[in-house]
């Protein structure tokens, strides 16, 4: 038999070669998809997806969104994904990744529709560990977007300290904070950095689970000095089982100095003259405080016949501010004990044990003029002792150590309560010379509206001088909660029908102080 023609043999050989090439190509493609996922596209292994320019403008689900994921990992030099750890490359191709990116894409699309974001916005995502938010911005067409977190996750997230962001002032048109403020123990410092890097007229968007009450929402806004609240709304969270509050603020001016946080208006604009010639400072923000006061326990309107019992029992009715609102968005947490006496009088026995602190650490200031207690505070950590008398100005005073029939011996002082006594007034007690300081001025110089300040005041009648001074200076605007023991000529336990001769003010005058404080936004409680 004659051999087959050579052309047919060549054709068969060519077909076999082509089939082998197709099989090899198919196996290579299957390997890339199954083992490396679409991230393999960036390493030069294989790619059947869209170009980066097409992919970054795509939003949605399915192949188009997958193309977006494939495109971003090319990075700036095309070789980033090859160096990425397997765990990160696996995340980039996971269903969790796509769900998260699609969620934030919907968030940013809504913000873009509202006019807070545009394709030309230079954008920053703060505290984004892996960069869901950054890719979402790129997929909806915001190409100039970067994330920052404690650890880098290139090419989407660069490494940076949230308390010192590695960007110049006014660099970004749009900053997405996400839940960074919820997670931080120092939200005020994070807020200050965000306010620094956002441009004038730029927008900041915050997602939080904490600002559910007016007090907390206002506290959050106060952290961003020079920003206006534009919108606050509830939205669905990434896992659809949680609800978030989305807050949009806009930078409208330079941040104010803390000492002037109440406003830079002239004194004549801040002070209103009252009928008696005194001046009253108007607080710049008060609505959130008045909202809290609607839930406060009622004041005891009728003078108690047995005040030593009634006032002590009233403690059970007190509604503490941290039980009425979230206090997380504050720069500092401060307790000031004015007329502290011994450590066990209120700091150790009540504040540290019973006051609801919401897991925050408080700075403690003890203001006490009686030097017999000073040695005790030397051994107490976390307490700053101010060995002076709280007063309305800086001057030398006389301090009377005396006790009436209703007072008990202090566990260490032994001389009863001390009070400021004019040197010319006769007294049966021991009089010492002490230094008084302008208490209201100290508050204004030391704290701001960004701080949470709770105070106890037991100053043996000096409250009738100190509190009006707080109103005159506006220092009352910086006090969030006050426990006030008001001293008046009350009925004595020892002698039925006899009032205390130690104090001249009446119970009605005490009520006037309490009402004035509440009318000016201070959550004050009747203390004993």
Steps between C-alpha positions, in 0.01 A plus 500: 500500500622839415580737794256789576578829341733726700267802514241309706769392749613860544146615556443238771820602673395867488157421644657304784732790580211745502291273722791465740536879512129549571508242780810658651337843480183371665695332777698819560181705520340248738808514723496879520130517583495207743827563682586867466155637432452818298788653696728290280417737216729762647807282519511438128375139524181538301232760450175500308349796685446863426770760503557696823348812350176318414483302824544787747193672363280194539268448793269209570515125531613208292781499246521877473565542875745213493681688227527797735663280762739362241595844378580670830763248607724599211588806710727770372779273378307190397685273742340558838273197502786262438661615825174494699467219757272208404250590775449846352476371145242250618302779664498700177318216323264403781125551513541706819724739311249548218207546739689765695617685189148498357358630829737796508445559129131551575589731791728714286259505206238646732745760631596586142134549411465734800790711375754419774728301269603524135734310264755779541495489883837422655385250760629336818362204693613499863571181697413258221698180572471338154349770280144401416403866500790609281423248226132596519595863433713398203225281356252788495751719320686681783848406385699720740426304819727354767453336839704526817522254788738378767626231261538542126302297249639609165405619250184632669613582855818666615639485851444800725443615857140614542613753759747649251373434150780494238337763279533876462241747625190542283594220261165323460159602366328200658586298810315183596547416866283191523494367856849621591369737768299219662810282525744763619572573865604849393227615262583869550856448373376308195243772432768771523712323237204455268413868536859585412525301176157585356474805274294812565145414386599133495271229637553245777272196524480301824333166570428434866291276721533732801341834407145386567410788731522876455762537772737251335438640152580852618810377685620343177440818304688709760811287438510644147558868569424717200270243337125525443263207534344447156305179539435222750307191398464132585619246246532123482836357603721271288355180644136624479445404865639825639390860464751780466469875523658674204615853584613749237692810609669772297807702584404865494777674693828449681487304823448711809746508785379293795507800730249670273282200418195684631537749216710797401223757533564820685419514868210729429348234276553221753369687802143602564431750773244381751269720702722487809808623316674161487610338172403156374703319236301321231623151414571448130336157492226406740225303328662162567537590869138609529397174337678308779334715769155385386588160645654628826349419837275779636637738759362485854282811502386494864758549772558164674420488869779244540752601232768260624260217406320641195811608311678172569200303374480721192827347376296194394299718261797661328527436127865519408588651165688188376180301560309741276746545211818368344806700605754329272577796274699704749864602511546461876296375794532704817366487856545810714432471872464854634528483877640149482589449866654155541542248219224284645248784527383465140782408260573156642163419654271624222650619172748221434258231614157616388509763229423339157813574295419299184850344522674835467797603714443824689750761606424598860557841658459545875460863610543534875611795712542311829866394517425222750398280204800565276724216615230245418489602134873457455453123495200503264577435136308666222389797712618858463468696824441874477578622855301821473153636559270524199407868485388777264848653457863444592558635849596411857206388714413399852387141536288405801514152648179456697212260547141536597279256691407293194852440372691183566868482571691431180686172505836679476438872504337505840394863487177496305446672169700804398359805327628828369450766764560875464775598739289772659220265602512362853511125530522230761712274282864483398591742221791439264637702211477326163532581131184522295496470120257605229321169458294600196805635320691177573219293346499709184879483465521126569202346320289542188172375357694206360548374857255317725500673840311369801527686830405470865481823697485518880642838597307589814293786364757640255285358218298824516812683378649233272195413291413858397865536400466189281209665321685829453802336338322226307686230691163337572488407129794264555342306788301198383378373837506654847430351842435802721455505875328829567537636853215689663360564848340159516326329792746340739494138596609571854245764582143470360362834383845662488674602178875497445653839577804419288340592166285801415352387167159334476385181330321715244829665406654156456216405266570816300859380448385156386240644262748748354751225434244279326361789300854558374551139395685353799373164622513581872394266781412577861784346699545452874 
